[in-house]
Coordinates of C-alpha atoms in Angstrom, one line a residue:
X1 CA -168.7 138.1 22.9
X2 CA -166.7 139.2 19.7
X3 CA -168.6 139.2 16.4
X4 CA -167.3 136.8 13.9
X5 CA -166.9 138.7 10.6
X6 CA -167.5 137.2 7.2
X7 CA -163.8 137.5 6.5
X8 CA -163.0 135.3 9.4
X9 CA -165.6 132.7 8.5
X10 CA -164.0 132.7 5.0
X11 CA -160.5 132.0 6.5
X12 CA -161.6 129.2 8.7
X13 CA -163.0 127.5 5.6
X14 CA -160.1 127.7 3.3
X15 CA -159.7 124.6 1.2
X16 CA -156.9 123.0 -0.8
X17 CA -158.8 124.1 -3.9
X18 CA -158.6 127.8 -2.7
X19 CA -154.9 127.4 -2.3
X20 CA -154.5 125.8 -5.9
X21 CA -156.5 128.7 -7.4
X22 CA -154.5 131.4 -5.6
X23 CA -151.2 129.7 -6.6
X24 CA -152.4 129.1 -10.2
X25 CA -151.8 125.4 -10.0
X26 CA -153.9 122.1 -9.8
X27 CA -155.2 120.8 -6.6
X28 CA -153.1 117.6 -7.1
X29 CA -150.0 119.8 -7.3
X30 CA -150.9 121.5 -3.9
X31 CA -151.6 118.0 -2.5
X32 CA -148.2 116.7 -3.6
X33 CA -146.3 119.8 -2.2
X34 CA -148.1 119.8 1.2
X35 CA -147.5 116.1 1.6
X36 CA -143.9 116.3 0.7
X37 CA -144.1 113.8 -2.2
X38 CA -140.5 113.1 -3.1
X39 CA -141.4 111.5 -6.4
X40 CA -143.2 114.6 -7.6
X41 CA -141.3 116.7 -10.2
X42 CA -142.5 120.3 -9.0
X43 CA -140.2 123.3 -9.5
X44 CA -138.9 125.2 -6.5
X45 CA -140.7 128.4 -7.9
X46 CA -144.0 126.5 -7.8
X47 CA -143.5 125.2 -4.3
X48 CA -142.8 128.8 -3.2
X49 CA -146.0 130.0 -4.8
X50 CA -147.9 127.4 -3.0
X51 CA -146.2 128.2 0.3
X52 CA -147.1 131.9 -0.2
X53 CA -150.7 131.1 -1.0
X54 CA -151.0 128.9 2.1
X55 CA -149.6 131.7 4.3
X56 CA -151.9 134.3 2.6
X57 CA -155.0 132.4 3.0
X58 CA -154.2 130.8 6.4
X59 CA -154.8 127.4 5.1
X60 CA -154.6 124.5 7.6
X61 CA -154.7 120.9 6.4
X62 CA -157.4 118.6 7.8
X63 CA -155.5 116.5 10.3
X64 CA -158.0 113.6 10.1
X65 CA -157.9 113.3 6.5
X66 CA -154.2 113.6 6.3
X67 CA -154.0 110.8 8.9
X68 CA -156.2 108.5 6.9
X69 CA -154.1 109.1 3.7
X70 CA -150.7 108.8 5.4
X71 CA -151.8 106.2 7.9
X72 CA -150.0 108.2 10.5
X73 CA -151.1 111.3 12.6
X74 CA -147.9 112.5 14.4
X75 CA -150.0 112.0 17.6
X76 CA -149.4 109.8 20.6
X77 CA -152.0 109.3 23.2
X78 CA -151.4 109.1 27.0
X79 CA -154.1 107.5 29.3
X80 CA -153.5 108.4 32.9
X81 CA -154.8 109.3 36.3
X82 CA -152.0 111.7 36.8
X83 CA -154.0 114.7 35.7
X84 CA -155.5 114.6 39.3
X85 CA -152.4 113.7 41.0
X86 CA -149.8 116.6 40.6
X87 CA -147.1 114.4 42.6
X88 CA -146.4 112.5 39.4
X89 CA -147.2 115.2 36.7
X90 CA -143.6 115.2 35.6
X91 CA -144.4 111.9 33.7
X92 CA -146.5 114.0 31.4
X93 CA -143.8 116.7 31.1
X94 CA -141.0 114.2 30.2
X95 CA -143.2 112.5 27.7
X96 CA -144.4 115.8 26.2
X97 CA -140.8 117.2 25.8
X98 CA -139.5 114.0 24.3
X99 CA -142.4 113.9 21.9
X100 CA -141.8 117.5 20.8
X101 CA -138.2 116.6 20.2
X102 CA -139.4 113.9 17.9
X103 CA -142.0 116.2 16.2
X104 CA -144.8 114.4 17.7
X105 CA -147.7 115.7 19.8
X106 CA -149.4 114.3 23.0
X107 CA -153.0 113.9 23.5
X108 CA -153.9 113.4 27.1
X109 CA -157.0 111.4 28.2
X110 CA -157.7 111.2 31.9
X111 CA -158.8 108.0 33.7
X112 CA -159.3 106.6 37.1
X113 CA -157.3 103.4 37.0
X114 CA -157.9 102.6 40.6
X115 CA -161.8 103.1 40.4
X116 CA -163.2 99.9 38.9
X117 CA -166.7 100.2 40.7
X118 CA -167.3 103.9 41.3
X119 CA -168.9 106.6 39.3
X120 CA -165.9 106.6 36.7
X121 CA -166.1 103.0 35.9
X122 CA -165.5 102.4 32.3
X123 CA -163.6 105.7 31.9
X124 CA -160.3 104.0 30.9
X125 CA -162.0 102.0 28.1
X126 CA -163.6 105.1 26.8
X127 CA -160.3 107.0 27.0
X128 CA -158.5 104.4 24.9
X129 CA -161.4 104.4 22.4
X130 CA -161.4 108.2 22.0
X131 CA -157.7 108.2 21.5
X132 CA -157.8 105.5 18.8
X133 CA -160.6 107.4 17.1
X134 CA -158.1 110.2 16.8
X135 CA -155.9 107.7 14.9
X136 CA -153.0 108.1 17.4
X137 CA -149.9 106.2 16.3
X138 CA -149.3 104.6 19.7
X139 CA -150.4 104.8 23.4
X140 CA -148.7 105.6 26.6
X141 CA -150.4 104.2 29.8
X142 CA -149.1 106.0 33.0
X143 CA -149.8 105.5 36.6
X144 CA -149.2 107.7 39.8
X145 CA -147.6 104.8 41.6
X146 CA -145.7 101.6 40.6
X147 CA -148.2 98.6 40.3
X148 CA -149.6 95.9 38.0
X149 CA -152.5 97.1 35.8
X150 CA -155.0 95.4 33.4
X151 CA -154.9 97.5 30.3
X152 CA -158.0 97.8 28.0
X153 CA -157.9 95.2 25.2
X154 CA -158.3 97.9 22.6
X155 CA -154.9 99.3 23.4
X156 CA -153.5 96.3 21.5
X157 CA -154.5 97.8 18.3
X158 CA -151.5 100.2 18.3
X159 CA -148.0 100.1 19.9
X160 CA -148.4 100.6 23.7
X161 CA -146.0 101.3 26.5
X162 CA -146.8 101.4 30.3
X163 CA -145.0 104.1 32.5
X164 CA -144.6 103.7 36.3
X165 CA -146.6 100.6 36.1
X166 CA -146.6 97.2 34.3
X167 CA -149.1 95.1 32.4
X168 CA -150.4 92.4 34.8
X169 CA -151.3 90.4 31.6
X170 CA -147.9 90.5 30.2
X171 CA -148.8 92.0 26.7
X172 CA -147.1 95.3 26.7
X173 CA -143.5 96.6 27.6
X174 CA -143.2 99.0 30.6
X175 CA -140.8 101.6 32.0
X176 CA -140.6 101.4 35.9
X177 CA -138.4 102.9 38.6
X178 CA -135.4 100.9 39.9
X179 CA -136.9 100.5 43.3
X180 CA -134.1 98.1 44.4
X181 CA -131.4 100.4 43.3
X182 CA -133.1 103.3 45.1
X183 CA -133.3 101.3 48.3
X184 CA -129.7 100.4 48.0
X185 CA -128.7 104.0 47.3
X186 CA -130.5 105.3 50.4
X187 CA -129.0 102.6 52.7
X188 CA -125.5 103.2 51.4
X189 CA -125.8 106.7 52.2
X190 CA -126.7 106.0 55.8
X191 CA -123.8 103.4 56.0
X192 CA -121.3 106.2 54.7
X193 CA -122.5 108.5 57.5
X194 CA -121.5 105.7 60.0
X195 CA -125.0 104.3 60.8
X196 CA -125.0 100.6 61.3
X197 CA -128.4 100.1 63.1
X198 CA -131.1 101.3 60.7
X199 CA -134.8 101.3 61.3
X200 CA -137.1 101.1 58.3
X201 CA -140.7 102.5 58.0
X202 CA -142.2 100.3 55.3
X203 CA -145.0 100.9 52.9
X204 CA -147.9 98.4 52.7
X205 CA -146.1 95.1 52.4
X206 CA -146.1 93.3 49.0
X207 CA -146.4 96.2 46.7
X208 CA -143.6 96.7 44.2
X209 CA -142.2 99.8 45.9
X210 CA -142.0 98.1 49.2
X211 CA -140.6 94.7 47.9
X212 CA -137.9 96.5 45.8
X213 CA -136.8 99.1 48.3
X214 CA -136.5 96.7 51.2
X215 CA -134.5 94.3 49.0
X216 CA -132.1 97.1 48.1
X217 CA -131.7 98.0 51.7
X218 CA -131.0 94.4 52.8
X219 CA -128.5 94.1 49.8
X220 CA -126.5 97.2 51.0
X221 CA -126.5 96.0 54.5
X222 CA -125.3 92.5 53.5
X223 CA -122.5 94.1 51.4
X224 CA -121.4 95.9 54.6
X225 CA -121.5 92.6 56.6
X226 CA -124.7 93.6 58.4
X227 CA -128.4 92.3 58.6
X228 CA -131.6 94.2 58.8
X229 CA -133.3 93.7 62.2
X230 CA -136.9 92.6 61.7
X231 CA -137.8 94.4 64.9
X232 CA -136.7 97.7 63.3
X233 CA -139.2 97.3 60.4
X234 CA -142.6 98.8 60.9
X235 CA -145.2 99.6 58.3
X236 CA -146.4 103.1 58.2
X237 CA -148.9 102.4 55.4
X238 CA -147.6 105.3 53.2
X239 CA -149.1 108.2 55.2
X240 CA -147.8 110.8 57.5
X241 CA -149.9 109.5 60.4
X242 CA -148.6 106.0 59.8
X243 CA -145.1 107.3 59.6
X244 CA -145.5 109.0 63.1
X245 CA -146.9 105.8 64.7
X246 CA -144.2 103.5 63.1
X247 CA -141.5 105.8 64.2
X248 CA -142.9 106.0 67.7
X249 CA -143.1 102.2 67.8
X250 CA -139.4 101.8 66.8
X251 CA -138.0 104.5 69.1
X252 CA -140.2 103.4 72.2
X253 CA -139.3 99.7 71.5
X254 CA -135.6 100.5 72.3
X255 CA -134.5 102.6 75.2
X256 CA -131.6 105.0 74.6
X257 CA -128.4 103.0 74.6
X258 CA -130.3 99.8 74.2
X259 CA -130.2 99.2 70.7
X260 CA -132.2 102.2 69.5
X261 CA -131.4 102.9 65.8
X262 CA -129.4 105.9 64.9
X263 CA -131.2 106.3 61.5
X264 CA -134.6 105.7 60.0
X265 CA -135.0 104.9 56.3
X266 CA -138.6 105.9 55.4
X267 CA -139.9 104.5 52.2
X268 CA -141.8 107.6 51.3
X269 CA -141.6 111.2 52.2
X270 CA -145.0 111.4 53.7
X271 CA -144.0 108.8 56.3
X272 CA -140.7 110.7 57.0
X273 CA -142.7 113.8 57.7
X274 CA -144.6 111.9 60.3
X275 CA -141.4 110.4 61.6
X276 CA -140.0 113.9 62.2
X277 CA -142.7 114.6 64.8
X278 CA -142.3 111.4 66.6
X279 CA -138.5 112.1 66.8
X280 CA -138.8 115.6 68.0
X281 CA -141.5 114.8 70.6
X282 CA -138.8 112.5 72.2
X283 CA -136.5 115.3 72.6
X284 CA -134.2 113.8 69.8
X285 CA -132.6 115.9 67.0
X286 CA -132.4 115.3 63.2
X287 CA -129.6 114.5 62.2
X288 CA -127.7 114.7 65.6
X289 CA -129.5 111.9 67.3
X290 CA -131.5 110.2 64.4
X291 CA -130.7 110.7 60.7
X292 CA -133.7 110.4 58.4
X293 CA -133.8 109.6 54.7
X294 CA -136.9 109.4 52.6
X295 CA -138.1 108.2 49.1
X296 CA -140.0 109.9 46.3
X297 CA -138.8 113.5 46.5
X298 CA -142.2 114.9 47.1
X299 CA -140.9 118.7 47.0
X300 CA -143.6 120.2 48.9
X301 CA -142.5 117.9 51.8
X302 CA -138.8 117.2 51.4
X303 CA -137.7 120.6 50.7
X304 CA -139.8 122.4 53.3
X305 CA -139.1 120.0 56.2
X306 CA -136.8 121.3 59.0
X307 CA -134.1 120.1 58.5
X308 CA -134.7 119.6 54.7
X309 CA -135.1 115.9 54.0
X310 CA -132.5 113.9 52.2
X311 CA -134.5 111.5 49.8
X312 CA -134.2 109.3 46.8
X313 CA -136.1 110.8 43.9
X314 CA -138.6 108.8 41.7
X315 CA -137.4 109.5 38.0
X316 CA -140.9 110.7 36.8
X317 CA -139.6 112.9 34.0
X318 CA -137.0 110.5 32.8
X319 CA -139.6 107.7 32.7
X320 CA -141.9 109.8 30.7
X321 CA -139.2 110.6 28.2
X322 CA -138.1 106.9 27.9
X323 CA -141.7 105.9 27.4
X324 CA -142.0 108.1 24.2
X325 CA -138.5 106.9 23.0
X326 CA -139.6 103.3 23.5
X327 CA -142.9 103.9 21.7
X328 CA -141.1 105.6 18.8
X329 CA -139.0 102.5 18.3
X330 CA -142.0 100.3 18.4
X331 CA -144.0 102.5 15.8
X332 CA -140.9 102.3 13.6
X333 CA -140.6 98.6 13.9
X334 CA -137.5 98.7 15.9
X335 CA -136.6 96.3 18.6
X336 CA -136.6 97.6 22.2
X337 CA -134.1 97.1 24.9
X338 CA -136.3 94.9 27.2
X339 CA -140.0 94.2 28.0
X340 CA -139.4 96.0 31.5
X341 CA -136.9 98.8 31.5
X342 CA -135.7 100.2 34.9
X343 CA -134.8 103.8 35.4
X344 CA -132.5 104.7 38.2
X345 CA -133.6 106.7 41.3
X346 CA -131.1 109.2 42.2
X347 CA -130.1 110.5 45.7
X348 CA -130.8 114.1 46.6
X349 CA -128.7 115.3 49.5
X350 CA -130.4 117.8 52.0
X351 CA -129.7 118.1 55.5
X352 CA -131.4 115.2 57.4
X353 CA -128.4 112.8 57.2

């Protein structure tokens, strides 16, 4: 372990008084310059001397004290389970990049939003409390998948915005993916490829992603004068094994030439991966016999399947950025566009359609 020298100890303990002494001015003058007091009549030469003293001594202002004085900290907090779910980590990236553009910083506090009874019970409340102790200007609350959440009451002490989820109690604004629009985009792509009989491998029924994506699919079919055959809709429960079983059920339900679908819309990429196996086991080719389109754009799946999977992307990075923009508006006392803002889900063309 490196030995800490007295000089290094001294550098870490530099105070505003030390800066004032080095610059030959009062501590109040240093305070005014470092806090950018516009009403202080201080010459440019004095400001330059103070800046040089700060640089020479390695002075760093006390962030906590500055936040108390200014009633702002330049920090946003984000409470999320995403730190343990790399699939949605782009929410943090989008939020962090936008915060930096606004000269804000992001403090990340992990939580387990789905675990209300296990060993991490109470972690969310503790995460919010810890961020508030740091005097963050506002909070972001992000989830790995689109659902309603009950947010700790303490979050109401500062402006709060939810990302990829919504407040089940209706207190806070949210940024969520346009599930319906994504379902419509996927189905329209299959229709453009000439498919009129389309099977759907559903998620667990009733969750926002399932409801929205199915509504979008039905809307696109209706616009083309078609209806979704309920016999062609089977739940794969969001897993690869479930996708395999659902695809097998759909394909075996209809013999070749007897109403078998020519395309499958899988409501997530994991189920599409399972569907690939069921299709190939039956001697069928993708996309020659059956076209397949997914949803989510899980790159470790979509880009490495053979053929590569055409899919609709969840806009994680864009949602993170919009969450910060919305939070910035709220902290500035400005109106926001809507209590629930939708972010479009783009189609990514690969080879399976």
